[in-house]
N, CA, C and O atoms as a Tinker XYZ file with bonds, in Angstrom:
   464  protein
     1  N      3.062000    0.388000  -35.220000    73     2
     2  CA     2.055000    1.115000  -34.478000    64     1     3
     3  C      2.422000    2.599000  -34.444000    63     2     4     5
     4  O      3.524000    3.109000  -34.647000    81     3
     5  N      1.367000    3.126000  -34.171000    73     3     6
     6  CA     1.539000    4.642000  -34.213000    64     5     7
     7  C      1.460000    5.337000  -33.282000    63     6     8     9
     8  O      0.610000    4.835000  -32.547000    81     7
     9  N      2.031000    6.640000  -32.652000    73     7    10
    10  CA     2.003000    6.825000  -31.599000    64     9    11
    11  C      0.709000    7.277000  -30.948000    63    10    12    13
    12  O      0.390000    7.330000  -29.760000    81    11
    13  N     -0.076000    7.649000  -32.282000    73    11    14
    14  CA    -1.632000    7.711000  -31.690000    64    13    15
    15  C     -2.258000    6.900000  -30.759000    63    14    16    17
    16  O     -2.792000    7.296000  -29.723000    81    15
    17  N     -2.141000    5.142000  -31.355000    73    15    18
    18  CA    -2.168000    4.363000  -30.238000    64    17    19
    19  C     -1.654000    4.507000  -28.805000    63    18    20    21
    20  O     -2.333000    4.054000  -27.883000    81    19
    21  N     -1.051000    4.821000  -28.686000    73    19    22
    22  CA     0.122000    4.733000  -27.315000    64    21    23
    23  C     -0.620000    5.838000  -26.896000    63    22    24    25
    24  O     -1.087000    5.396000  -25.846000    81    23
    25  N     -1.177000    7.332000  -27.040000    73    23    26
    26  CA    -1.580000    7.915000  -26.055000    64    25    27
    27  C     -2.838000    7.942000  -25.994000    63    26    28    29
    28  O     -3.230000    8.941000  -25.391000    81    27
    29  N     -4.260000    6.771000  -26.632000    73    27    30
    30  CA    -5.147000    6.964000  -27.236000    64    29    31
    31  C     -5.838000    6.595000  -25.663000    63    30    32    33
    32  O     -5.102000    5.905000  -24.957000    81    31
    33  N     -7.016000    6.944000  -25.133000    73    31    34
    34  CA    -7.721000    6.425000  -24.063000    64    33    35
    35  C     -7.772000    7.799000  -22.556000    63    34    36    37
    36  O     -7.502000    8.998000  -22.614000    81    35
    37  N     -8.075000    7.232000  -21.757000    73    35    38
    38  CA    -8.242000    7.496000  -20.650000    64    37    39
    39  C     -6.563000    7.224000  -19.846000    63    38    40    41
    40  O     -5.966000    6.256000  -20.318000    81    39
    41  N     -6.027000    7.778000  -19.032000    73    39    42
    42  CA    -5.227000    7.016000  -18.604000    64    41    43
    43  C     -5.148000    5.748000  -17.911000    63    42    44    45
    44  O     -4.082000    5.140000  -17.805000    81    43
    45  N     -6.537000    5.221000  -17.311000    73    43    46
    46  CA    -6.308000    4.183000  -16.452000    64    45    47
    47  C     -6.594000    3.436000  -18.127000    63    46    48    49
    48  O     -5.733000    2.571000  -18.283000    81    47
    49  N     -7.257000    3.502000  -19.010000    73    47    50
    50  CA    -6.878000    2.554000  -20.549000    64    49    51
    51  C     -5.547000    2.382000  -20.932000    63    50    52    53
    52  O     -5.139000    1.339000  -21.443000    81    51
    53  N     -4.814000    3.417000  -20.693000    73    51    54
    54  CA    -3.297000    3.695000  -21.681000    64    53    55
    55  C     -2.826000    2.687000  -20.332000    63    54    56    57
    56  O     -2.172000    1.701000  -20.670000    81    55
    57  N     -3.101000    2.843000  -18.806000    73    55    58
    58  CA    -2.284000    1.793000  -17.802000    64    57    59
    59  C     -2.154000    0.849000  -18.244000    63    58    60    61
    60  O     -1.091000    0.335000  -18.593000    81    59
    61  N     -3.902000    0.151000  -18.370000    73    59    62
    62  CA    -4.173000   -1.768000  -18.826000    64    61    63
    63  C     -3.697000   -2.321000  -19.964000    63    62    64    65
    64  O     -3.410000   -3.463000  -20.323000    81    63
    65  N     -3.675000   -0.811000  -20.640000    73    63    66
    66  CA    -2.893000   -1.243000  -22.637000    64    65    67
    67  C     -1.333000   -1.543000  -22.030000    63    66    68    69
    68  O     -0.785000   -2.595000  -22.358000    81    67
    69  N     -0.694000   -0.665000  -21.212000    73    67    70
    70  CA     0.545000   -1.093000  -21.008000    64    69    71
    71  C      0.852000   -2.346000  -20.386000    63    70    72    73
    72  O      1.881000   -2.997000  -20.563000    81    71
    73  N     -0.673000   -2.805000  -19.212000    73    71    74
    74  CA     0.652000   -3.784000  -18.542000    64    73    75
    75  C      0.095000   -5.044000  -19.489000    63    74    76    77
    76  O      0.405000   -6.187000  -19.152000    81    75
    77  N     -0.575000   -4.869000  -20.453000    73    75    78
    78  CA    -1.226000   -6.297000  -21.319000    64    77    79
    79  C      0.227000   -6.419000  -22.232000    63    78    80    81
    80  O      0.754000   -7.531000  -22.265000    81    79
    81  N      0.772000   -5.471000  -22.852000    73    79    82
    82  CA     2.145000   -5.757000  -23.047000    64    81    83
    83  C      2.655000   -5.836000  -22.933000    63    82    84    85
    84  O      3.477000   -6.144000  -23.796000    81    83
    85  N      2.973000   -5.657000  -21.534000    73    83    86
    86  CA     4.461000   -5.936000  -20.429000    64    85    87
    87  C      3.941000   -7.135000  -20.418000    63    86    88    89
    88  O      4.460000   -7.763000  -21.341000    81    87
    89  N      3.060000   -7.885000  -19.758000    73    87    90
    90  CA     2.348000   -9.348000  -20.007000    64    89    91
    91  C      2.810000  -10.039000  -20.950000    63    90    92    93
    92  O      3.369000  -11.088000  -20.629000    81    91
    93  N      2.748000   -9.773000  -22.018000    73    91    94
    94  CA     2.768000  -10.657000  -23.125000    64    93    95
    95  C      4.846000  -10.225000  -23.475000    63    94    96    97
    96  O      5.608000  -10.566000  -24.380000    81    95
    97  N      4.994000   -9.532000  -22.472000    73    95    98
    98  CA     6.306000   -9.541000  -23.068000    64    97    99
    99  C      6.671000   -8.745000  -24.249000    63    98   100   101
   100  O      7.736000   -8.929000  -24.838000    81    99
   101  N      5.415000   -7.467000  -24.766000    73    99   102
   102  CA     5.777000   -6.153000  -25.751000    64   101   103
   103  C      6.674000   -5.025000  -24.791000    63   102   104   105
   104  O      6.255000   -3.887000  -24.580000    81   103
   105  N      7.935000   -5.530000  -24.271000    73   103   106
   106  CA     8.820000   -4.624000  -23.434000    64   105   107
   107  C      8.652000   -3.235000  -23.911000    63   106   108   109
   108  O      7.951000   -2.422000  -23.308000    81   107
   109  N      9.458000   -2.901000  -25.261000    73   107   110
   110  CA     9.337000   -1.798000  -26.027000    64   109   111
   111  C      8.057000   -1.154000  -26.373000    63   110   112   113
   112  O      8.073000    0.074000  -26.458000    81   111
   113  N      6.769000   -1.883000  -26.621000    73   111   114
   114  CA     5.447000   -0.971000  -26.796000    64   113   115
   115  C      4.574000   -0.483000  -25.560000    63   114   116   117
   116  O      3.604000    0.264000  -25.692000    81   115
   117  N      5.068000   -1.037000  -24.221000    73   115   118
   118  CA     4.690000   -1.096000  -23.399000    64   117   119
   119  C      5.315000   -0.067000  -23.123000    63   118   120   121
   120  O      4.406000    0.732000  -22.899000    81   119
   121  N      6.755000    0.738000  -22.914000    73   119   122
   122  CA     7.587000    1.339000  -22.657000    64   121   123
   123  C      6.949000    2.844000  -23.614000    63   122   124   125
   124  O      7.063000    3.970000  -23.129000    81   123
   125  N      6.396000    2.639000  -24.784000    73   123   126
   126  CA     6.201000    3.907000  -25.706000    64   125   127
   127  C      4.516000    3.845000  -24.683000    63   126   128   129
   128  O      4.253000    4.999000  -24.346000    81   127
   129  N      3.824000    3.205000  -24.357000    73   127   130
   130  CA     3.020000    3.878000  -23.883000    64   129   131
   131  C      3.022000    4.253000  -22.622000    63   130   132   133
   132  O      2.106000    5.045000  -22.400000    81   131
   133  N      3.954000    3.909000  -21.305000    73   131   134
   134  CA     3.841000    4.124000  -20.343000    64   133   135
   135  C      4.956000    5.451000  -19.942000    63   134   136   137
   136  O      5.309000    5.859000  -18.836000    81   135
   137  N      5.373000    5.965000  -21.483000    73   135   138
   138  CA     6.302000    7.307000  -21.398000    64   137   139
   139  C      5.340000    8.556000  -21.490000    63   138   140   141
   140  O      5.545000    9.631000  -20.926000    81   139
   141  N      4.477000    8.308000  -22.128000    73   139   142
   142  CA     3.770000    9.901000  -22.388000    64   141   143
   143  C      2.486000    9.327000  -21.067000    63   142   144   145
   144  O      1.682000   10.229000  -20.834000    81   143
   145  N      2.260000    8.180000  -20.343000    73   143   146
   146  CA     1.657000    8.150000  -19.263000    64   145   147
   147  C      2.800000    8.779000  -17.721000    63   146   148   149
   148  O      2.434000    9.389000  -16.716000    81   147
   149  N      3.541000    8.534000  -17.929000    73   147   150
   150  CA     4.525000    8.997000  -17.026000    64   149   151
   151  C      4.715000   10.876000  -16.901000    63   150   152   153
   152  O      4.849000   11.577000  -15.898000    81   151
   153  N      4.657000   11.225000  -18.269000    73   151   154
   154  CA     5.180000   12.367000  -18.692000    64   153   155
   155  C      3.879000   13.181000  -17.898000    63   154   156   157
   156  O      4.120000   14.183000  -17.223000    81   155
   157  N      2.264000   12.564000  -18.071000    73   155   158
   158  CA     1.088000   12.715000  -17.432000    64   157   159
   159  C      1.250000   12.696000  -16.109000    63   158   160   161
   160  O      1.183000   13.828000  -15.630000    81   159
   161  N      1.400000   12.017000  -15.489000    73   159   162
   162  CA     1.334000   11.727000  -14.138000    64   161   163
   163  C      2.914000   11.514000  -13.306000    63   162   164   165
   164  O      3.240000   10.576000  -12.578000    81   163
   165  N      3.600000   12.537000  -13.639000    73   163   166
   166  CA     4.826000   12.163000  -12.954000    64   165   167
   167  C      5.237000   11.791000  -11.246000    63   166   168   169
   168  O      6.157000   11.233000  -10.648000    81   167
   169  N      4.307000   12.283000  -11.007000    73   167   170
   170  CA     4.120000   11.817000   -9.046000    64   169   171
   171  C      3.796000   10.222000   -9.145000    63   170   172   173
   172  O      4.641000    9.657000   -8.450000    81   171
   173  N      3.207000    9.587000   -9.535000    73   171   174
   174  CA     2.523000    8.602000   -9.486000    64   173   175
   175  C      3.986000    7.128000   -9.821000    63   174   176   177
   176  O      4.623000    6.879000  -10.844000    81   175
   177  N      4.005000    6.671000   -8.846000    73   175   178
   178  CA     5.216000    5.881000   -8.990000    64   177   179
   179  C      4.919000    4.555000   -9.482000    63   178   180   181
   180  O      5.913000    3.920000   -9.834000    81   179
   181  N      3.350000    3.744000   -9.639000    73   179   182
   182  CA     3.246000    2.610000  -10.109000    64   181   183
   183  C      3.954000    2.748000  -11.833000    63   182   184   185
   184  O      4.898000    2.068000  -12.236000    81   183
   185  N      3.276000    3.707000  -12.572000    73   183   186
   186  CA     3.379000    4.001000  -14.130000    64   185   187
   187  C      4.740000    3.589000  -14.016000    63   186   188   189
   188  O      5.100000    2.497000  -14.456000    81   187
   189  N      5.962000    4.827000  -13.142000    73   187   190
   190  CA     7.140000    5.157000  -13.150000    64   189   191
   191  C      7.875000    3.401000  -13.491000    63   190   192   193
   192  O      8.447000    2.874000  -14.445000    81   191
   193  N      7.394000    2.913000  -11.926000    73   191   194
   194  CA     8.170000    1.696000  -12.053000    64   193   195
   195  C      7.933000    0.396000  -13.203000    63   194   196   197
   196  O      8.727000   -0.427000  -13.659000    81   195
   197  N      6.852000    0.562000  -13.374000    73   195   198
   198  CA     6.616000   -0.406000  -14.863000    64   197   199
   199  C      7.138000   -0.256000  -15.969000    63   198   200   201
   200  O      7.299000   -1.184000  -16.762000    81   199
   201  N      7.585000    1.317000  -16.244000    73   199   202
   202  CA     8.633000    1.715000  -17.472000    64   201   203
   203  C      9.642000    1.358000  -16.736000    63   202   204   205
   204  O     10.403000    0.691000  -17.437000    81   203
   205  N     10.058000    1.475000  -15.602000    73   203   206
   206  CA    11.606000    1.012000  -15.572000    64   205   207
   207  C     12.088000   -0.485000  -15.842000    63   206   208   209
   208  O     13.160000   -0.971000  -16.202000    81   207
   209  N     10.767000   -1.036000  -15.497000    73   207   210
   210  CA    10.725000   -2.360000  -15.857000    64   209   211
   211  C     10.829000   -2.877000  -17.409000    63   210   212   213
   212  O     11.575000   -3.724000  -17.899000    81   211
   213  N     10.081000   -2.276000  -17.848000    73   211   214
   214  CA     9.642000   -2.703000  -19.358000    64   213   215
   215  C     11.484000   -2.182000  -20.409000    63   214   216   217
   216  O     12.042000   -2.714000  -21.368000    81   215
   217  N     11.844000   -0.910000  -19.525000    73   215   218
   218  CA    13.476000   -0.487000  -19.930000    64   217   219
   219  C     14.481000   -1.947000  -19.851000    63   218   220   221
   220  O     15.149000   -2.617000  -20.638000    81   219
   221  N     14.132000   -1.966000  -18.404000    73   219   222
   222  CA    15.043000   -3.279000  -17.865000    64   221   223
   223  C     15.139000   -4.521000  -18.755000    63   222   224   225
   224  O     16.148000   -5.031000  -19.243000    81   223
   225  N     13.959000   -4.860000  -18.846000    73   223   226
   226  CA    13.596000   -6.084000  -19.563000    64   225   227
   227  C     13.971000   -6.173000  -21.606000    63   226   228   229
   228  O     13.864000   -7.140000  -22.359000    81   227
   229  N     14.332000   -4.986000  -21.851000    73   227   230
   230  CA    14.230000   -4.850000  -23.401000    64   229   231
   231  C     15.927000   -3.901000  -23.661000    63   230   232   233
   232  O     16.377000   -3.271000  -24.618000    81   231
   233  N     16.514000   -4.251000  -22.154000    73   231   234
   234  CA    18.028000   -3.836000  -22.153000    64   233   235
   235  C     18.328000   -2.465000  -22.490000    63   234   236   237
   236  O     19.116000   -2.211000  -23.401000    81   235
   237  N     17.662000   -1.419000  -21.710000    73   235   238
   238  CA    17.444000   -0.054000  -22.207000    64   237   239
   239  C     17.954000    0.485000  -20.523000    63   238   240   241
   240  O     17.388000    1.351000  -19.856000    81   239
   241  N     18.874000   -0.123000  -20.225000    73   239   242
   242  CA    19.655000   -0.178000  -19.109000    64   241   243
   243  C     19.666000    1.301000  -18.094000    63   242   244   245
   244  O     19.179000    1.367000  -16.965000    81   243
   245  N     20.232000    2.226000  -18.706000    73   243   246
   246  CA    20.477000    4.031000  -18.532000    64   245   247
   247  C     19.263000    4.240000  -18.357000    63   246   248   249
   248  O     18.937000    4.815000  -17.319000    81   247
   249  N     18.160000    3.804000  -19.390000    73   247   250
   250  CA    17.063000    4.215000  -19.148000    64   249   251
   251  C     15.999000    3.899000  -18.053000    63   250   252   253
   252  O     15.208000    4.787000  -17.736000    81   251
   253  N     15.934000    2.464000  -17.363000    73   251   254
   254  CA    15.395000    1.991000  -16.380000    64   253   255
   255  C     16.575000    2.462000  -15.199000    63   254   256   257
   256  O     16.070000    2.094000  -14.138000    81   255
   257  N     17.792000    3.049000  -14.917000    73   255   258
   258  CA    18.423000    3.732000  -13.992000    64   257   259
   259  C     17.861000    4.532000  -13.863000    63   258   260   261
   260  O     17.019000    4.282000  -13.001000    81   259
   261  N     17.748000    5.778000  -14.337000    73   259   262
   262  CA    17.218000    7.164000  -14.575000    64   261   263
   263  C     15.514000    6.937000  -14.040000    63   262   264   265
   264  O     15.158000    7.666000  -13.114000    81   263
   265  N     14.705000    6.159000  -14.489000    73   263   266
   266  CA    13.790000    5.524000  -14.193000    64   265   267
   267  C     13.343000    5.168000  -12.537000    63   266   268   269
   268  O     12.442000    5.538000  -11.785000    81   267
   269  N     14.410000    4.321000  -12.451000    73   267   270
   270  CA    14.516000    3.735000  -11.152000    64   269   271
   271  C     14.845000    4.969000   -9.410000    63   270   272   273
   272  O     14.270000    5.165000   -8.339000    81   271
   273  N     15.882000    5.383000  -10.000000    73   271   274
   274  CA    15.954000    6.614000   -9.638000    64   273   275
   275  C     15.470000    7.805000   -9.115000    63   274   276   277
   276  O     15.822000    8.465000   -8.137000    81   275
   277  N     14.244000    8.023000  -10.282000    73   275   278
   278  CA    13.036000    9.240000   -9.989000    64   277   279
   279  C     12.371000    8.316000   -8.874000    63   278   280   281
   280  O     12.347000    8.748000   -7.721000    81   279
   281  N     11.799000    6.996000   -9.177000    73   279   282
   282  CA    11.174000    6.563000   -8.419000    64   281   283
   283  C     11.578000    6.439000   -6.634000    63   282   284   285
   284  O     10.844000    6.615000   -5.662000    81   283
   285  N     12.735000    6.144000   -6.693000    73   283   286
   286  CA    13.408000    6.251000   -4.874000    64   285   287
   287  C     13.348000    8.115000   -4.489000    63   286   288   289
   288  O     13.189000    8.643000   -3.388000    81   287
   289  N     13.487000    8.582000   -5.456000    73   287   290
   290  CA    13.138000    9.916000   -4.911000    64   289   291
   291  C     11.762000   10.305000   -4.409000    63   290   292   293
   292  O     11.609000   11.046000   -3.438000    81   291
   293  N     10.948000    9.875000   -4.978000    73   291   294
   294  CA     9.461000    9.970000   -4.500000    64   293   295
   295  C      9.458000    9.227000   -3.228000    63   294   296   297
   296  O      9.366000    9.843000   -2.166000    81   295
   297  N      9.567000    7.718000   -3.270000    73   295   298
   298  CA     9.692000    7.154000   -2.290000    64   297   299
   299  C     10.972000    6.095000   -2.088000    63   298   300   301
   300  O     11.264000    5.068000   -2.701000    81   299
   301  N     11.641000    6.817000   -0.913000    73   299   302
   302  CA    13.036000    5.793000   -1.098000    64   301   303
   303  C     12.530000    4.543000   -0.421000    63   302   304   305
   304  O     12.757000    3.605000   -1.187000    81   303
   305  N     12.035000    4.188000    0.510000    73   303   306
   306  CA    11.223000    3.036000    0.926000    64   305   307
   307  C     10.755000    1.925000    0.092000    63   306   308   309
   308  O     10.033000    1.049000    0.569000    81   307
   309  N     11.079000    1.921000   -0.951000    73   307   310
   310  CA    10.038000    1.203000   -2.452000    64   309   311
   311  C     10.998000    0.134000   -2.142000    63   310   312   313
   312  O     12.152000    0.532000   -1.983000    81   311
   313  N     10.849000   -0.803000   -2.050000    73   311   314
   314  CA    11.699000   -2.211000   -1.961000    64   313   315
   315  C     11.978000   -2.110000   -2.981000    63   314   316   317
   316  O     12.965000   -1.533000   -3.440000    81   315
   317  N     10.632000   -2.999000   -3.854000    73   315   318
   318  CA    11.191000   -3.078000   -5.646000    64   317   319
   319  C     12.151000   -2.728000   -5.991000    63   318   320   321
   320  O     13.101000   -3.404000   -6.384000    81   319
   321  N     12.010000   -1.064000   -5.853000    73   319   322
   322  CA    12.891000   -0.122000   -6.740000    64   321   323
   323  C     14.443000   -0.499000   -6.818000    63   322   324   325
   324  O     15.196000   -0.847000   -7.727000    81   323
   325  N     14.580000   -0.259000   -5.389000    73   323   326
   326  CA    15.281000   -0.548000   -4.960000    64   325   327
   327  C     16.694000   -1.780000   -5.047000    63   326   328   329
   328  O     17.891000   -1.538000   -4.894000    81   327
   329  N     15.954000   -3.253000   -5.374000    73   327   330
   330  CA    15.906000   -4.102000   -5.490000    64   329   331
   331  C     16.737000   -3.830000   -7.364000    63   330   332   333
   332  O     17.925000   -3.857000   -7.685000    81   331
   333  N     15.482000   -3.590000   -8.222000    73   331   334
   334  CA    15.515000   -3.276000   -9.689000    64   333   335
   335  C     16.906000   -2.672000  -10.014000    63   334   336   337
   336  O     17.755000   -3.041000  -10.826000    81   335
   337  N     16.885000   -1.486000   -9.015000    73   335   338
   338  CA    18.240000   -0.823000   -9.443000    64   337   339
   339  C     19.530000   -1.143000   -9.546000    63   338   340   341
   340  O     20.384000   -0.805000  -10.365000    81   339
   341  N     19.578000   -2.098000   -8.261000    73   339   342
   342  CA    20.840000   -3.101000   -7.697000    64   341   343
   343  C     20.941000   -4.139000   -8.965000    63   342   344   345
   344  O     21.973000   -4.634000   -9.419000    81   343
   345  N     20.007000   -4.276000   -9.277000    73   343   346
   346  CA    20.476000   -5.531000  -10.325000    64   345   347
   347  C     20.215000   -4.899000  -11.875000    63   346   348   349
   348  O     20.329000   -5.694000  -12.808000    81   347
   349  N     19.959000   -3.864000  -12.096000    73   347   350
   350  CA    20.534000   -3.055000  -13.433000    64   349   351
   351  C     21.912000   -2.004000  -13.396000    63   350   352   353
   352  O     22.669000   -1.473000  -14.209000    81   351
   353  N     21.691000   -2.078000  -11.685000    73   351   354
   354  CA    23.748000   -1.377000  -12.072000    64   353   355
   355  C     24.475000   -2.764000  -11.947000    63   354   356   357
   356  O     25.536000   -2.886000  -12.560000    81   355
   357  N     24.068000   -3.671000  -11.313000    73   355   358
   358  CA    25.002000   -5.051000  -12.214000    64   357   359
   359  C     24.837000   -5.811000  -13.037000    63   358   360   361
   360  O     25.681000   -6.706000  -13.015000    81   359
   361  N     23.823000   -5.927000  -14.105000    73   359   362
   362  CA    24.198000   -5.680000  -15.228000    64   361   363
   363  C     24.779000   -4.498000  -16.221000    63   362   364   365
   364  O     25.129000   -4.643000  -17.392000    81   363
   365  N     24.785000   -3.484000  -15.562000    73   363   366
   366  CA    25.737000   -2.579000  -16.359000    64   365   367
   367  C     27.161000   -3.318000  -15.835000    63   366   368   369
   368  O     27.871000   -3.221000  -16.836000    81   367
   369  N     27.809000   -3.877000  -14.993000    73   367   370
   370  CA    28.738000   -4.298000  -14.614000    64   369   371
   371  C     29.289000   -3.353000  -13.181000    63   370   372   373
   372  O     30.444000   -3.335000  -12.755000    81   371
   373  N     28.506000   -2.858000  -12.806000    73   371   374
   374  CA    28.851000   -1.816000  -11.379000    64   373   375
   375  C     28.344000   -2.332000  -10.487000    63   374   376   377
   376  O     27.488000   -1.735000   -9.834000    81   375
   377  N     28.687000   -3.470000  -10.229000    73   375   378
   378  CA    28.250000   -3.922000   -8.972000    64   377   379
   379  C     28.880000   -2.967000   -7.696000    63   378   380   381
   380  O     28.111000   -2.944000   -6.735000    81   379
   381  N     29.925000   -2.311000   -7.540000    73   379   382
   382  CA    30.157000   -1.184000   -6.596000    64   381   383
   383  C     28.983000   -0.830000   -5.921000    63   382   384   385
   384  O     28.573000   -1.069000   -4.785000    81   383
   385  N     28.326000    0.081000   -7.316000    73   383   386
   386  CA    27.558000    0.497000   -7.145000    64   385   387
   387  C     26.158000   -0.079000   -6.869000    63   386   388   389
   388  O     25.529000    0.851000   -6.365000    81   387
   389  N     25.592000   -0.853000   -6.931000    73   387   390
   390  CA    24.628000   -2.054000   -7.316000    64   389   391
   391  C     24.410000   -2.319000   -5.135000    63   390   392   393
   392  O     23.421000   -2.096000   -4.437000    81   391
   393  N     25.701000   -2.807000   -4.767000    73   391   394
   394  CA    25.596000   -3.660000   -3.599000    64   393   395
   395  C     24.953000   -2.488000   -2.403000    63   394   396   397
   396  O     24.080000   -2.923000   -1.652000    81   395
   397  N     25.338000   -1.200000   -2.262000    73   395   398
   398  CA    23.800000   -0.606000   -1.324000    64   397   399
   399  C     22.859000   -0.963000   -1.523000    63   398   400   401
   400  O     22.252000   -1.530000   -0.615000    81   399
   401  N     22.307000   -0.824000   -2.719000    73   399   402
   402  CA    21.119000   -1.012000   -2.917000    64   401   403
   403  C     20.166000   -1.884000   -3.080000    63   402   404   405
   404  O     18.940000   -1.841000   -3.179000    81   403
   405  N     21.307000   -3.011000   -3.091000    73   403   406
   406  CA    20.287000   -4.383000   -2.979000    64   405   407
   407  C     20.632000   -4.816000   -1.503000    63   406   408   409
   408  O     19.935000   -5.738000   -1.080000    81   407
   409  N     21.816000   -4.191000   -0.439000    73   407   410
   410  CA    21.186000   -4.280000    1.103000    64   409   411
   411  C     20.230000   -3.924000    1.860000    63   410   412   413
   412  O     19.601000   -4.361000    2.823000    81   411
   413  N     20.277000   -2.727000    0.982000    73   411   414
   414  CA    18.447000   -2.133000    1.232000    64   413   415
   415  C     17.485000   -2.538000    1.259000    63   414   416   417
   416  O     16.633000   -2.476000    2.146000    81   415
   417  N     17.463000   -3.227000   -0.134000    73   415   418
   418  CA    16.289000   -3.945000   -0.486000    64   417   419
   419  C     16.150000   -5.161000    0.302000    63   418   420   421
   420  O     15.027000   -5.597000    0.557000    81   419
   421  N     17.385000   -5.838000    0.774000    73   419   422
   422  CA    17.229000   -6.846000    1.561000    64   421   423
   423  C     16.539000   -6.577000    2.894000    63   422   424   425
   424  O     15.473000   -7.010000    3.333000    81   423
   425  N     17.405000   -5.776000    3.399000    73   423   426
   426  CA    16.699000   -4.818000    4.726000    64   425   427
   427  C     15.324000   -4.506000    5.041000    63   426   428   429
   428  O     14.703000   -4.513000    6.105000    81   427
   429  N     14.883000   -4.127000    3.403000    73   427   430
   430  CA    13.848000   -3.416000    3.474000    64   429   431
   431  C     12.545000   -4.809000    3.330000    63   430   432   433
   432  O     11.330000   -4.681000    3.480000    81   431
   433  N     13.190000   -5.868000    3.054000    73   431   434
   434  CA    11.822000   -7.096000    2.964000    64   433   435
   435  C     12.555000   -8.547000    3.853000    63   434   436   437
   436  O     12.750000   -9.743000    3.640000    81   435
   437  N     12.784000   -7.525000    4.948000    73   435   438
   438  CA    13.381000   -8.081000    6.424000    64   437   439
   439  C     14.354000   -9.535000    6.361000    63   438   440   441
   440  O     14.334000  -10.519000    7.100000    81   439
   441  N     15.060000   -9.273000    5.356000    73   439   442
   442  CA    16.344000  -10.188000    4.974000    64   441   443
   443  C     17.790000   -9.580000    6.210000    63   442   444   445
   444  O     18.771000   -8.923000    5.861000    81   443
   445  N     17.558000   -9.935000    7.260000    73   443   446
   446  CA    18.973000   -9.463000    7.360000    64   445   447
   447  C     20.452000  -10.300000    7.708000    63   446   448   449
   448  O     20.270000  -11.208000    8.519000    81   447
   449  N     21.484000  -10.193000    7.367000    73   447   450
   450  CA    22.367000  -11.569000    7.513000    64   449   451
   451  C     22.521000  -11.922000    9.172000    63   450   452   453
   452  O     22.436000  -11.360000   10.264000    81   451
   453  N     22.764000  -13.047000    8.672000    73   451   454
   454  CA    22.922000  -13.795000   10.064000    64   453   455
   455  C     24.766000  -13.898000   10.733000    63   454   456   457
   456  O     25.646000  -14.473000   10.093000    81   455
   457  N     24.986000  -13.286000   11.952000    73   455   458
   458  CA    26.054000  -13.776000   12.342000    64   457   459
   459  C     26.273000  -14.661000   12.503000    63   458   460   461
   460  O     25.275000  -15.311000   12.814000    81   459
   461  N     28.090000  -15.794000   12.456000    73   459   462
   462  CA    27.990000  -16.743000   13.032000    64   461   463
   463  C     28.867000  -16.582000   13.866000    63   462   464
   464  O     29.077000  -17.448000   14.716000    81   463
């Protein structure tokens, strides 16, 4: 495919083209079109987090961090994100780093541990 495809449409077209391939599991074509949609709309955190996803999912690890990242900056509140990040810094093997952020996320979708 060509990259013509990937930026061809309206953006809410280039959205539905992306998540029909995140759908079907096109991690990587989904990822080339939801980069020059991102690059468009950089405030907009749904696009953001679906590339971090589509990174995640096609082992583009650094790249769904960086990803993940912009997105808690817009809004650190984002469960997901949140959530996403914790479990792509442990699969990078940093769980160190990884375990804030998935207390957060726990926190944040009213998981909290129980004393005994």
């Amino acid at each position: 495919m060509n990259s013509d495809y990937f930026d061809f449409g309206t953006a809410a077209e280039r959205w539905a083209r992306a998540q029909q391939f995140f759908d079907a599991q096109e991690y990587v074509t989904a990822a080339a079109i939801l980069e020059g949609l991102v690059a468009e709309v950089p405030e907009q955190v749904g696009p953001r987090l679906l590339l971090a996803r589509a990174y995640y999912h096609s082992a583009r690890l650094r790249k769904a961090e960086t990803e993940l990242l912009a997105v808690l900056e817009r809004d650190p509140v984002e469960q997901y994100a949140r959530l996403m990040l914790g479990r792509t810094l442990e699969r990078q093997g940093r769980a160190g780093d990884a375990a804030p952020h998935l207390r957060m996320a726990a926190a944040l979708a009213g998981e909290f541990p129980t004393t005994v």
